[in-house]
Coordinates of C-alpha atoms in Angstrom, one line a residue:
M1 CA -4.4 -46.7 211.8
T2 CA -2.7 -44.1 213.7
R3 CA 0.3 -45.4 212.1
H4 CA -1.3 -45.7 208.6
V5 CA -2.1 -41.1 209.0
S6 CA 0.8 -40.7 210.3
V7 CA 3.1 -42.3 207.2
L8 CA 0.6 -40.0 204.7
S9 CA 1.2 -37.3 206.8
F10 CA 5.3 -37.1 206.5
V11 CA 5.1 -37.9 202.6
A12 CA 2.1 -35.1 202.7
F13 CA 4.9 -32.9 204.5
V14 CA 7.8 -34.1 203.2
G15 CA 5.9 -33.4 199.1
F16 CA 5.7 -29.8 200.1
L17 CA 8.5 -30.0 201.1
V18 CA 10.2 -31.1 197.4
L19 CA 7.7 -29.6 195.5
P20 CA 9.0 -26.3 195.4
Y21 CA 11.9 -27.1 193.8
V22 CA 11.4 -30.2 191.0
H23 CA 9.8 -28.4 188.3
A24 CA 8.8 -30.8 185.6
L25 CA 6.6 -31.7 183.1
E26 CA 5.1 -35.2 184.1
F27 CA 6.7 -37.7 181.7
T28 CA 7.5 -41.7 182.4
N29 CA 10.8 -42.5 184.2
G30 CA 13.1 -43.9 182.1
S31 CA 12.0 -41.8 179.5
P32 CA 13.3 -40.5 175.5
C33 CA 11.4 -37.3 176.9
E34 CA 13.0 -36.4 180.4
D35 CA 15.1 -34.4 179.4
L36 CA 12.1 -32.4 177.4
C37 CA 10.2 -32.5 180.2
K38 CA 12.4 -31.8 184.0
S39 CA 14.0 -28.6 184.6
P40 CA 17.6 -28.2 184.1
K41 CA 17.8 -27.6 188.1
S42 CA 16.4 -31.3 188.0
S43 CA 19.4 -34.0 188.9
T44 CA 16.7 -36.5 188.5
G45 CA 13.8 -38.0 186.5
D46 CA 12.3 -40.4 189.2
I47 CA 10.2 -37.1 190.5
S48 CA 7.7 -35.0 188.0
Y49 CA 4.9 -32.3 188.4
T50 CA 2.7 -30.4 186.9
L51 CA 2.0 -27.2 188.1
S52 CA 0.1 -24.1 186.9
S53 CA 3.5 -22.7 186.2
E54 CA 4.8 -24.9 183.7
L55 CA 1.6 -24.2 181.1
S56 CA 0.9 -21.4 178.5
C57 CA -1.8 -20.0 177.4
L58 CA -1.2 -18.7 174.8
D59 CA -0.7 -19.7 171.0
P60 CA 2.3 -17.3 170.4
G61 CA 3.8 -18.9 173.8
Y62 CA 4.5 -21.6 172.1
A63 CA 5.9 -20.8 168.7
G64 CA 7.4 -17.7 166.8
G65 CA 9.4 -14.6 167.5
N66 CA 6.5 -14.2 171.1
S67 CA 7.2 -17.3 172.2
T68 CA 8.2 -18.5 175.7
T69 CA 10.6 -20.8 177.4
I70 CA 7.5 -22.1 178.9
G71 CA 5.9 -22.2 175.9
R72 CA 8.1 -23.7 174.4
K73 CA 9.3 -26.2 176.3
F74 CA 6.1 -27.5 177.2
K75 CA 5.7 -27.9 173.2
S76 CA 8.6 -29.8 173.2
C77 CA 8.0 -32.1 176.1
V78 CA 4.3 -33.2 174.6
S79 CA 5.4 -33.8 170.7
C80 CA 8.0 -35.5 172.8
E81 CA 5.4 -37.5 174.7
F82 CA 2.9 -38.2 172.2
T83 CA 5.7 -39.7 169.5
S84 CA 7.9 -41.6 172.0
G85 CA 6.2 -44.7 172.6
M86 CA 7.6 -45.2 175.9
N87 CA 6.4 -48.1 178.7
N88 CA 7.8 -48.9 181.9
P89 CA 6.7 -52.3 184.1
T90 CA 5.1 -49.7 185.8
A91 CA 2.3 -49.4 183.0
E92 CA 3.7 -45.5 183.0
N93 CA 3.6 -44.7 179.7
D94 CA 4.2 -41.2 178.2
L95 CA 1.1 -40.5 175.9
Y96 CA -1.1 -40.8 178.7
W97 CA 1.7 -38.4 180.3
F98 CA 1.3 -36.1 177.1
L99 CA -2.8 -36.8 178.0
F100 CA -2.5 -35.9 181.5
N101 CA -0.5 -32.8 180.3
I102 CA -2.9 -31.5 177.5
K103 CA -6.1 -32.1 180.1
S104 CA -3.8 -29.8 182.8
T105 CA -3.2 -26.9 180.1
V106 CA -6.7 -27.1 179.0
V107 CA -8.5 -27.4 182.7
W108 CA -6.0 -24.1 184.2
C109 CA -6.6 -22.0 180.2
V110 CA -10.0 -22.9 179.9
Q111 CA -11.8 -23.5 183.3
G112 CA -9.5 -21.6 185.2
F113 CA -8.6 -24.1 188.3
F114 CA -6.0 -26.1 188.6
G115 CA -6.0 -28.6 191.9
A116 CA -6.8 -25.9 194.4
E117 CA -5.4 -22.4 192.5
Q118 CA -7.3 -20.6 190.4
N119 CA -6.8 -18.8 186.9
K120 CA -8.0 -15.7 187.3
A121 CA -6.6 -14.7 183.3
A122 CA -9.5 -17.3 182.9
T123 CA -11.8 -17.2 183.9
L124 CA -12.9 -14.2 181.5
A125 CA -12.3 -16.7 178.2
N126 CA -15.0 -19.2 180.1
S127 CA -17.4 -17.0 180.4
R128 CA -17.4 -16.1 177.4
C129 CA -17.0 -19.3 175.7
N130 CA -19.6 -20.3 177.8
L131 CA -21.7 -17.1 175.9
L132 CA -21.6 -18.0 172.8
V133 CA -22.1 -21.9 173.6
L134 CA -25.7 -20.9 174.9
R135 CA -25.8 -18.2 171.9
S136 CA -25.4 -21.1 169.6
S137 CA -27.9 -23.3 171.4
R138 CA -31.0 -21.2 171.3
L139 CA -29.9 -20.5 167.8
C140 CA -30.2 -24.4 167.3
K141 CA -33.4 -24.9 169.1
T142 CA -34.9 -21.6 167.1
R143 CA -34.6 -23.5 163.5

């Protein structure tokens, strides 16, 4: 048991050391989407993590004159994952990572959290959306 805890502690420690240097949206190893999803600073596609800093919450961030590097990268990555059909022997596939990356964006931008992080910019939208839902449900019940 002690050896198991030590190994887990070591893996967690190494993960925290590597995580700040590996910036990539999640993708399947060997995927044709790898170049679109990984950071230019990442030399290998063996490790990928989706970080809140790689998620764009505003529609203009994805295309047009006000688009951002983050938004364009995210759009290219998930568009590729949606259509690639990539599966590998470890049962990973790009469609799973497409859904994971989209879910991460919804959770971060609407619900206001991503893991232990909180997105202060999302809480106002979340509370306003909840008010609209409450109002519309009351309207529906009175009819």
